[in-house]
Amino acid sequence: MIVYAREPLAAALDEVKATLPAMWAEMAEGFGEERAEPNWAMYFAAEAKNAAFLLTAREGGSLVGYFGMLVYPNLSLKNELAASSTPYYVVPRRDRGIILRSLIRHAITICQRAGVKKATVKTHPWASAEPVLVHLGAREISKDFMVDLSPAVREAKEAV
């Protein structure tokens, strides 16, 4: 049985850190040799201001997934709160999509109770959560593009 709960980041930090290599391998296409190094201080500061939360999915006490959100004043609509997903992960298993759907559904409920009016969830073309998001009533609103500005990458592209 999967148990979903809102947990302080500090309570799940070591377990989340243990998932980072697998999450990064799946989600960080295009980041080259870099490895996941989250800005934990920023997450803890946001959580302390009630501007971030972490949801966990556990089976038999073991972490099988997590999903976090940052809550902030909407940059485009001054009288409204918005929320955005932080990097999230569910371990590969048969019911992975169901676990992710439940995590997102619970996050949406928390956001609604906090007065959030717009929530966005980032997903990647190579590891897409789009079917889950569409099932929950989400719609695509933008596409992000990344330009790697590190000197070695820029020089290699300019040489071609």
PDB file of C-alpha atoms in Angstrom:
ATOM      1  CA  MET A   1       0.000   0.000   0.000  1.00  0.00           C
ATOM      2  CA  ILE A   2       1.303   3.426  -0.953  1.00  0.00           C
ATOM      3  CA  VAL A   3       1.052   6.123   1.719  1.00  0.00           C
ATOM      4  CA  TYR A   4       1.112   9.757   0.573  1.00  0.00           C
ATOM      5  CA  ALA A   5       2.086  12.493   2.999  1.00  0.00           C
ATOM      6  CA  ARG A   6       3.347  16.034   3.249  1.00  0.00           C
ATOM      7  CA  GLU A   7       6.732  15.822   4.939  1.00  0.00           C
ATOM      8  CA  PRO A   8       9.349  18.366   5.955  1.00  0.00           C
ATOM      9  CA  LEU A   9      12.269  18.255   3.546  1.00  0.00           C
ATOM     10  CA  ALA A  10      14.636  17.515   6.419  1.00  0.00           C
ATOM     11  CA  ALA A  11      12.732  14.294   7.183  1.00  0.00           C
ATOM     12  CA  ALA A  12      13.142  12.933   3.648  1.00  0.00           C
ATOM     13  CA  LEU A  13      16.379  14.639   2.607  1.00  0.00           C
ATOM     14  CA  ASP A  14      18.714  11.628   2.742  1.00  0.00           C
ATOM     15  CA  GLU A  15      16.229   9.481   0.825  1.00  0.00           C
ATOM     16  CA  VAL A  16      15.665  12.190  -1.803  1.00  0.00           C
ATOM     17  CA  LYS A  17      19.436  12.593  -2.168  1.00  0.00           C
ATOM     18  CA  ALA A  18      19.730   8.840  -2.745  1.00  0.00           C
ATOM     19  CA  THR A  19      17.379   9.127  -5.766  1.00  0.00           C
ATOM     20  CA  LEU A  20      19.283  11.997  -7.382  1.00  0.00           C
ATOM     21  CA  PRO A  21      21.585   9.919  -9.624  1.00  0.00           C
ATOM     22  CA  ALA A  22      18.628   7.997 -11.102  1.00  0.00           C
ATOM     23  CA  MET A  23      16.444  11.123 -11.370  1.00  0.00           C
ATOM     24  CA  TRP A  24      19.260  13.073 -12.999  1.00  0.00           C
ATOM     25  CA  ALA A  25      20.032  10.286 -15.478  1.00  0.00           C
ATOM     26  CA  GLU A  26      16.395  10.297 -16.540  1.00  0.00           C
ATOM     27  CA  MET A  27      15.578  14.006 -16.457  1.00  0.00           C
ATOM     28  CA  ALA A  28      18.776  15.916 -17.203  1.00  0.00           C
ATOM     29  CA  GLU A  29      19.330  15.220 -20.878  1.00  0.00           C
ATOM     30  CA  GLY A  30      21.485  17.982 -22.330  1.00  0.00           C
ATOM     31  CA  PHE A  31      23.270  18.839 -19.101  1.00  0.00           C
ATOM     32  CA  GLY A  32      26.470  17.098 -20.161  1.00  0.00           C
ATOM     33  CA  GLU A  33      28.741  15.884 -17.392  1.00  0.00           C
ATOM     34  CA  GLU A  34      27.055  17.977 -14.719  1.00  0.00           C
ATOM     35  CA  ARG A  35      25.410  16.174 -11.830  1.00  0.00           C
ATOM     36  CA  ALA A  36      22.484  17.111  -9.632  1.00  0.00           C
ATOM     37  CA  GLU A  37      23.462  19.590  -6.945  1.00  0.00           C
ATOM     38  CA  PRO A  38      20.192  21.067  -5.650  1.00  0.00           C
ATOM     39  CA  ASN A  39      20.259  24.362  -3.808  1.00  0.00           C
ATOM     40  CA  TRP A  40      19.060  22.807  -0.565  1.00  0.00           C
ATOM     41  CA  ALA A  41      19.401  26.085   1.344  1.00  0.00           C
ATOM     42  CA  MET A  42      16.902  27.712  -1.024  1.00  0.00           C
ATOM     43  CA  TYR A  43      14.414  24.863  -0.591  1.00  0.00           C
ATOM     44  CA  PHE A  44      14.741  24.974   3.203  1.00  0.00           C
ATOM     45  CA  ALA A  45      14.326  28.767   3.239  1.00  0.00           C
ATOM     46  CA  ALA A  46      11.215  28.567   1.042  1.00  0.00           C
ATOM     47  CA  GLU A  47       9.761  25.786   3.194  1.00  0.00           C
ATOM     48  CA  ALA A  48      10.391  27.867   6.354  1.00  0.00           C
ATOM     49  CA  LYS A  49       8.353  30.705   4.787  1.00  0.00           C
ATOM     50  CA  ASN A  50       5.557  28.271   3.873  1.00  0.00           C
ATOM     51  CA  ALA A  51       6.434  28.942   0.224  1.00  0.00           C
ATOM     52  CA  ALA A  52       7.363  25.346  -0.596  1.00  0.00           C
ATOM     53  CA  PHE A  53       6.210  21.868   0.291  1.00  0.00           C
ATOM     54  CA  LEU A  54       7.232  18.293  -0.328  1.00  0.00           C
ATOM     55  CA  LEU A  55       4.915  15.325  -0.826  1.00  0.00           C
ATOM     56  CA  THR A  56       6.187  11.796  -0.503  1.00  0.00           C
ATOM     57  CA  ALA A  57       4.934   8.409  -1.595  1.00  0.00           C
ATOM     58  CA  ARG A  58       6.076   5.569   0.640  1.00  0.00           C
ATOM     59  CA  GLU A  59       5.593   1.839   0.533  1.00  0.00           C
ATOM     60  CA  GLY A  60       6.459  -0.050   3.686  1.00  0.00           C
ATOM     61  CA  GLY A  61       8.146   3.124   4.938  1.00  0.00           C
ATOM     62  CA  SER A  62      10.494   3.303   1.932  1.00  0.00           C
ATOM     63  CA  LEU A  63      10.415   6.335  -0.353  1.00  0.00           C
ATOM     64  CA  VAL A  64       9.114   5.406  -3.813  1.00  0.00           C
ATOM     65  CA  GLY A  65       8.386   8.934  -5.049  1.00  0.00           C
ATOM     66  CA  TYR A  66       8.333  12.622  -4.228  1.00  0.00           C
ATOM     67  CA  PHE A  67       6.876  15.800  -5.641  1.00  0.00           C
ATOM     68  CA  GLY A  68       7.492  19.351  -4.491  1.00  0.00           C
ATOM     69  CA  MET A  69       6.048  22.755  -5.256  1.00  0.00           C
ATOM     70  CA  LEU A  70       7.216  26.336  -4.801  1.00  0.00           C
ATOM     71  CA  VAL A  71       4.426  28.848  -4.047  1.00  0.00           C
ATOM     72  CA  TYR A  72       4.940  32.510  -4.900  1.00  0.00           C
ATOM     73  CA  PRO A  73       3.160  35.695  -6.016  1.00  0.00           C
ATOM     74  CA  ASN A  74       2.218  35.350  -9.679  1.00  0.00           C
ATOM     75  CA  LEU A  75       4.633  37.437 -11.748  1.00  0.00           C
ATOM     76  CA  SER A  76       1.974  38.249 -14.366  1.00  0.00           C
ATOM     77  CA  LEU A  77      -1.111  38.705 -12.165  1.00  0.00           C
ATOM     78  CA  LYS A  78      -0.242  40.770  -9.106  1.00  0.00           C
ATOM     79  CA  ASN A  79      -3.211  39.754  -6.933  1.00  0.00           C
ATOM     80  CA  GLU A  80      -2.756  36.037  -7.317  1.00  0.00           C
ATOM     81  CA  LEU A  81      -0.618  33.190  -6.003  1.00  0.00           C
ATOM     82  CA  ALA A  82       1.071  30.746  -8.361  1.00  0.00           C
ATOM     83  CA  ALA A  83       2.953  27.500  -7.843  1.00  0.00           C
ATOM     84  CA  SER A  84       5.546  25.586  -9.840  1.00  0.00           C
ATOM     85  CA  SER A  85       6.833  22.069  -9.481  1.00  0.00           C
ATOM     86  CA  THR A  86      10.332  21.391  -8.308  1.00  0.00           C
ATOM     87  CA  PRO A  87      12.206  18.361  -9.681  1.00  0.00           C
ATOM     88  CA  TYR A  88      10.186  15.253  -8.873  1.00  0.00           C
ATOM     89  CA  TYR A  89      10.740  11.538  -9.197  1.00  0.00           C
ATOM     90  CA  VAL A  90       9.011   8.175  -8.888  1.00  0.00           C
ATOM     91  CA  VAL A  91      11.107   5.027  -8.956  1.00  0.00           C
ATOM     92  CA  PRO A  92      10.552   2.924 -12.091  1.00  0.00           C
ATOM     93  CA  ARG A  93       7.868   0.326 -11.420  1.00  0.00           C
ATOM     94  CA  ARG A  94       4.638  -0.922 -12.954  1.00  0.00           C
ATOM     95  CA  ASP A  95       2.419   1.618 -11.137  1.00  0.00           C
ATOM     96  CA  ARG A  96       4.765   4.579 -11.581  1.00  0.00           C
ATOM     97  CA  GLY A  97       2.208   6.696 -13.469  1.00  0.00           C
ATOM     98  CA  ILE A  98      -0.460   6.055 -10.853  1.00  0.00           C
ATOM     99  CA  ILE A  99       1.910   7.137  -8.070  1.00  0.00           C
ATOM    100  CA  LEU A 100       2.900  10.292  -9.957  1.00  0.00           C
ATOM    101  CA  ARG A 101      -0.757  11.101 -10.663  1.00  0.00           C
ATOM    102  CA  SER A 102      -1.583  10.764  -6.960  1.00  0.00           C
ATOM    103  CA  LEU A 103       1.353  12.957  -5.932  1.00  0.00           C
ATOM    104  CA  ILE A 104       0.333  15.680  -8.401  1.00  0.00           C
ATOM    105  CA  ARG A 105      -3.329  15.431  -7.404  1.00  0.00           C
ATOM    106  CA  HIS A 106      -2.412  15.859  -3.718  1.00  0.00           C
ATOM    107  CA  ALA A 107      -0.116  18.797  -4.595  1.00  0.00           C
ATOM    108  CA  ILE A 108      -2.939  20.492  -6.486  1.00  0.00           C
ATOM    109  CA  THR A 109      -5.216  20.097  -3.457  1.00  0.00           C
ATOM    110  CA  ILE A 110      -2.605  21.672  -1.160  1.00  0.00           C
ATOM    111  CA  CYS A 111      -2.157  24.538  -3.629  1.00  0.00           C
ATOM    112  CA  GLN A 112      -5.920  25.139  -3.841  1.00  0.00           C
ATOM    113  CA  ARG A 113      -6.198  25.229  -0.048  1.00  0.00           C
ATOM    114  CA  ALA A 114      -3.346  27.784   0.044  1.00  0.00           C
ATOM    115  CA  GLY A 115      -5.195  30.047  -2.403  1.00  0.00           C
ATOM    116  CA  VAL A 116      -3.015  29.305  -5.430  1.00  0.00           C
ATOM    117  CA  LYS A 117      -4.811  30.103  -8.701  1.00  0.00           C
ATOM    118  CA  LYS A 118      -2.278  28.864 -11.283  1.00  0.00           C
ATOM    119  CA  ALA A 119       0.030  25.857 -10.890  1.00  0.00           C
ATOM    120  CA  THR A 120       2.553  24.631 -13.435  1.00  0.00           C
ATOM    121  CA  VAL A 121       4.339  21.308 -13.635  1.00  0.00           C
ATOM    122  CA  LYS A 122       7.502  20.986 -15.673  1.00  0.00           C
ATOM    123  CA  THR A 123       7.996  17.863 -17.735  1.00  0.00           C
ATOM    124  CA  HIS A 124      10.558  16.796 -20.320  1.00  0.00           C
ATOM    125  CA  PRO A 125      10.043  15.429 -23.848  1.00  0.00           C
ATOM    126  CA  TRP A 126      12.308  12.447 -23.150  1.00  0.00           C
ATOM    127  CA  ALA A 127      10.652  11.543 -19.801  1.00  0.00           C
ATOM    128  CA  SER A 128       7.233  13.090 -20.203  1.00  0.00           C
ATOM    129  CA  ALA A 129       4.530  13.239 -17.573  1.00  0.00           C
ATOM    130  CA  GLU A 130       2.173  14.683 -20.204  1.00  0.00           C
ATOM    131  CA  PRO A 131      -0.342  11.783 -20.156  1.00  0.00           C
ATOM    132  CA  VAL A 132      -0.664  12.094 -16.371  1.00  0.00           C
ATOM    133  CA  LEU A 133      -0.995  15.873 -16.527  1.00  0.00           C
ATOM    134  CA  VAL A 134      -3.589  15.807 -19.316  1.00  0.00           C
ATOM    135  CA  HIS A 135      -5.564  13.188 -17.356  1.00  0.00           C
ATOM    136  CA  LEU A 136      -5.618  15.653 -14.437  1.00  0.00           C
ATOM    137  CA  GLY A 137      -6.939  18.453 -16.657  1.00  0.00           C
ATOM    138  CA  ALA A 138      -3.679  20.296 -17.321  1.00  0.00           C
ATOM    139  CA  ARG A 139      -2.942  21.873 -20.674  1.00  0.00           C
ATOM    140  CA  GLU A 140       0.325  22.767 -22.357  1.00  0.00           C
ATOM    141  CA  ILE A 141       1.025  26.480 -22.025  1.00  0.00           C
ATOM    142  CA  SER A 142       4.658  26.898 -23.009  1.00  0.00           C
ATOM    143  CA  LYS A 143       7.814  25.243 -24.227  1.00  0.00           C
ATOM    144  CA  ASP A 144      11.177  25.951 -22.659  1.00  0.00           C
ATOM    145  CA  PHE A 145      14.441  25.977 -24.576  1.00  0.00           C
ATOM    146  CA  MET A 146      17.872  25.793 -22.979  1.00  0.00           C
ATOM    147  CA  VAL A 147      21.029  27.336 -24.375  1.00  0.00           C
ATOM    148  CA  ASP A 148      24.148  26.027 -22.671  1.00  0.00           C
ATOM    149  CA  LEU A 149      26.379  29.062 -22.143  1.00  0.00           C
ATOM    150  CA  SER A 150      29.402  27.253 -20.741  1.00  0.00           C
ATOM    151  CA  PRO A 151      32.484  28.216 -22.810  1.00  0.00           C
ATOM    152  CA  ALA A 152      33.437  24.698 -23.921  1.00  0.00           C
ATOM    153  CA  VAL A 153      29.976  23.970 -25.288  1.00  0.00           C
ATOM    154  CA  ARG A 154      29.677  27.349 -27.035  1.00  0.00           C
ATOM    155  CA  GLU A 155      33.122  27.007 -28.649  1.00  0.00           C
ATOM    156  CA  ALA A 156      32.342  23.500 -29.909  1.00  0.00           C
ATOM    157  CA  LYS A 157      29.043  24.652 -31.463  1.00  0.00           C
ATOM    158  CA  GLU A 158      30.647  27.711 -33.075  1.00  0.00           C
ATOM    159  CA  ALA A 159      33.375  25.539 -34.624  1.00  0.00           C
ATOM    160  CA  VAL A 160      30.783  23.501 -36.528  1.00  0.00           C
TER     161      VAL A 160
END
